[in-house]
Amino acid sequence: MNNLPKEVRGLFGKHRLQLGIGDLARVAGVSQSKIRYWEQKGYVHSIKNDEGQNHKYSLKMLGKISLIKHFMDEGFTLQAAAEKAEQRHELMDVVQKIMVDRFIELTQCDGHQAINLGPLDDDPQHCVFAVIENDQTKLRLVPTKN
Amino acid sequence: MNNLPKEVRGLFGKHRLQLGIGDLARVAGVSQSKIRYWEQKGYVHSIKNDEGQNHKYSLKMLGKISLIKHFMDEGFTLQAAAEKAEQRHELMDVVQKIMVDRFIELTQCDGHQAINLGPLDDDPQHCVFAVIENDQTKLRLVPTKN
DNA sequence: CGTGTAAGGAATTCTGACACG
DNA sequence: CGTGTAAGGAATTCTGACACG
């Protein structure tokens, strides 16, 4: 049933995935000097590894940095953008938790690739499937197999 | 409605997120020399950036590396583990697509944090919510707000 | 305030070779 | 086959300073 080993799903867990500043800057499209300044001001935090020489950042921080950039592009000051980002980036925790808990089974649905997200809490006889059809993701209810 | 800007979701898109070999090795728990050997044998691929000096790897490759490790730990040879991983790691594409397409709205449900994954394809009057309750993720059907 | 750059040292990564088994 | 290591060069990152505005 579960065809994605726990270790693999665990990769996306809260503080597992860590990126260096170079990758962070490239992926988020924000300069390293900006990230360093934001960190100095306390808006961005790096992970303290034991032997930490270089700074490492979590996926959550990547999300926050991207949000700060987004709000600054809209005209907010750094401080205002950071405050707005602070409220929103909790989302990253939820996203990660759902990935770890729910992305359990890769399967097929009417010949399309799908992920079985598991049964509905109120109606365990039906599972929610996320199906990829024609490059779109659709949600379907499928009777639970026993 | 959509409170996660597109740029932020796009971060998880197919080839956006790239990690260096050091981060990859630490996160996956696989030595750098193993990763280099697996790449040399063609089981792992790095992303060719324009100015590519250092090798960069996608989230999908992180998943594949973790899967190869998993199967080798179970006793398979490198080749057999890589073949088994090859079949499974397509999952990563699906996971990423769903994150980009479906993780749209952070909201509340009965006082708990939730993500609105959007309407059911067969029944657009109901949306699927992933709700975090007592540190567990539950799936619920909620009438679509108009 | 918010960001960039030049500067020198420290840590990281690259490649091809060689060891072991 | 599958992995580790020593080796030297190349690219990356770190910090504190200073420029600009």
Coordinates of N, CA and C in Angstrom, one line a residue, chain B residues 80-140:
Chain B
A80 N 20.6 -2.9 -8.9 CA 19.2 -3.3 -8.7 C 18.5 -2.2 -7.9
A81 N 19.2 -1.6 -6.9 CA 18.5 -0.5 -6.1 C 18.2 0.7 -7.0
A82 N 19.1 1.0 -7.9 CA 18.9 2.1 -8.8 C 17.7 1.9 -9.8
E83 N 17.6 0.6 -10.2 CA 16.5 0.3 -11.1 C 15.1 0.4 -10.3
K84 N 15.1 -0.1 -9.1 CA 13.9 0.0 -8.3 C 13.6 1.5 -8.0
A85 N 14.6 2.2 -7.7 CA 14.4 3.7 -7.4 C 13.9 4.4 -8.6
E86 N 14.4 4.0 -9.8 CA 14.0 4.7 -11.0 C 12.5 4.6 -11.2
Q87 N 11.9 3.4 -10.9 CA 10.4 3.3 -11.1 C 9.6 4.2 -10.1
R88 N 10.2 4.3 -8.9 CA 9.4 4.9 -7.9 C 9.5 6.4 -7.8
H89 N 10.7 6.9 -8.3 CA 10.9 8.3 -8.0 C 10.1 9.3 -8.9
E90 N 9.4 8.7 -9.9 CA 8.5 9.5 -10.6 C 7.5 10.2 -9.7
L91 N 7.3 9.6 -8.6 CA 6.4 10.1 -7.6 C 6.7 11.6 -7.2
M92 N 8.0 11.9 -7.3 CA 8.4 13.2 -6.9 C 7.8 14.3 -7.8
D93 N 7.7 13.9 -9.1 CA 7.1 14.9 -10.1 C 5.7 15.1 -9.7
V94 N 5.0 14.1 -9.3 CA 3.6 14.2 -9.0 C 3.4 15.0 -7.7
V95 N 4.2 14.7 -6.7 CA 4.2 15.5 -5.5 C 4.4 17.0 -5.7
Q96 N 5.4 17.3 -6.5 CA 5.7 18.7 -6.8 C 4.6 19.3 -7.5
K97 N 4.0 18.6 -8.5 CA 2.9 19.2 -9.3 C 1.7 19.5 -8.4
I98 N 1.4 18.6 -7.5 CA 0.3 18.8 -6.6 C 0.6 20.0 -5.6
M99 N 1.8 20.1 -5.2 CA 2.1 21.2 -4.3 C 1.9 22.6 -5.0
V100 N 2.4 22.6 -6.2 CA 2.3 23.9 -7.0 C 0.9 24.2 -7.3
D101 N 0.1 23.2 -7.7 CA -1.3 23.4 -8.2 C -2.3 23.5 -7.1
R102 N -2.1 22.8 -6.0 CA -3.1 22.6 -5.0 C -3.0 23.3 -3.7
F103 N -1.7 23.6 -3.3 CA -1.5 24.2 -2.0 C -1.7 25.7 -2.1
I104 N -3.0 26.0 -2.1 CA -3.4 27.3 -2.5 C -3.7 28.2 -1.4
E105 N -4.6 27.7 -0.5 CA -5.1 28.6 0.5 C -4.9 28.1 1.9
L106 N -4.2 28.8 2.8 CA -4.1 28.5 4.2 C -5.3 29.1 4.9
T107 N -5.9 28.3 5.7 CA -7.2 28.8 6.3 C -7.4 28.1 7.6
Q108 N -8.5 28.2 8.2 CA -8.9 27.6 9.4 C -10.0 26.7 9.2
C109 N -10.2 25.6 10.0 CA -11.3 24.7 10.0 C -11.6 24.3 11.4
D110 N -12.7 24.8 12.0 CA -13.0 24.5 13.4 C -11.9 24.9 14.3
G111 N -11.3 26.0 14.0 CA -10.2 26.4 14.9 C -8.9 25.8 14.7
H112 N -8.7 24.9 13.7 CA -7.4 24.3 13.4 C -6.9 24.8 12.1
Q113 N -5.6 24.8 12.0 CA -5.0 25.2 10.7 C -5.3 24.2 9.6
A114 N -5.5 24.7 8.4 CA -5.9 23.8 7.4 C -5.5 24.4 6.0
I115 N -5.3 23.5 5.1 CA -5.1 23.9 3.7 C -6.3 23.5 2.9
N116 N -6.8 24.5 2.1 CA -7.9 24.2 1.2 C -7.3 23.7 -0.1
L117 N -7.5 22.4 -0.4 CA -6.9 21.8 -1.6 C -7.8 22.1 -2.8
G118 N -8.9 22.7 -2.6 CA -9.8 23.1 -3.7 C -10.9 22.1 -3.9
P119 N -11.8 22.4 -4.9 CA -13.0 21.6 -5.1 C -12.7 20.2 -5.7
L120 N -13.6 19.3 -5.4 CA -13.6 18.0 -6.0 C -14.0 18.2 -7.5
D121 N -13.4 17.4 -8.3 CA -13.7 17.5 -9.7 C -15.1 17.1 -10.1
D122 N -15.6 16.1 -9.4 CA -17.0 15.5 -9.7 C -18.0 16.3 -8.9
D123 N -17.6 17.1 -8.0 CA -18.6 17.7 -7.1 C -18.1 19.1 -6.6
P124 N -18.1 20.1 -7.5 CA -17.4 21.3 -7.2 C -18.1 22.1 -6.0
Q125 N -19.2 21.6 -5.5 CA -19.8 22.2 -4.3 C -19.1 21.9 -3.0
H126 N -18.2 20.9 -3.1 CA -17.4 20.6 -1.9 C -15.9 20.7 -2.2
C127 N -15.2 21.3 -1.2 CA -13.7 21.4 -1.3 C -13.1 20.4 -0.3
V128 N -11.9 19.9 -0.6 CA -11.2 19.0 0.3 C -10.3 19.9 1.1
F129 N -10.4 19.8 2.4 CA -9.5 20.5 3.4 C -8.6 19.5 4.0
A130 N -7.3 19.8 4.1 CA -6.4 19.0 4.9 C -6.3 19.8 6.2
V131 N -6.7 19.2 7.3 CA -6.8 19.9 8.6 C -5.8 19.3 9.6
I132 N -5.1 20.2 10.3 CA -4.2 19.7 11.3 C -4.8 19.7 12.7
E133 N -5.1 18.5 13.2 CA -5.7 18.4 14.5 C -4.9 17.5 15.4
N134 N -4.5 18.0 16.6 CA -3.7 17.2 17.5 C -2.5 16.6 16.8
D135 N -1.9 17.4 16.0 CA -0.6 16.9 15.4 C -0.9 15.8 14.4
Q136 N -2.1 15.6 14.0 CA -2.4 14.7 12.9 C -3.1 15.5 11.8
T137 N -2.9 14.9 10.6 CA -3.6 15.6 9.4 C -4.8 14.8 9.0
K138 N -5.9 15.4 8.9 CA -7.2 14.8 8.6 C -7.7 15.4 7.3
L139 N -8.4 14.6 6.5 CA -9.1 15.1 5.3 C -10.6 15.3 5.6
R140 N -11.1 16.5 5.2 CA -12.5 16.7 5.4 C -13.1 17.4 4.1

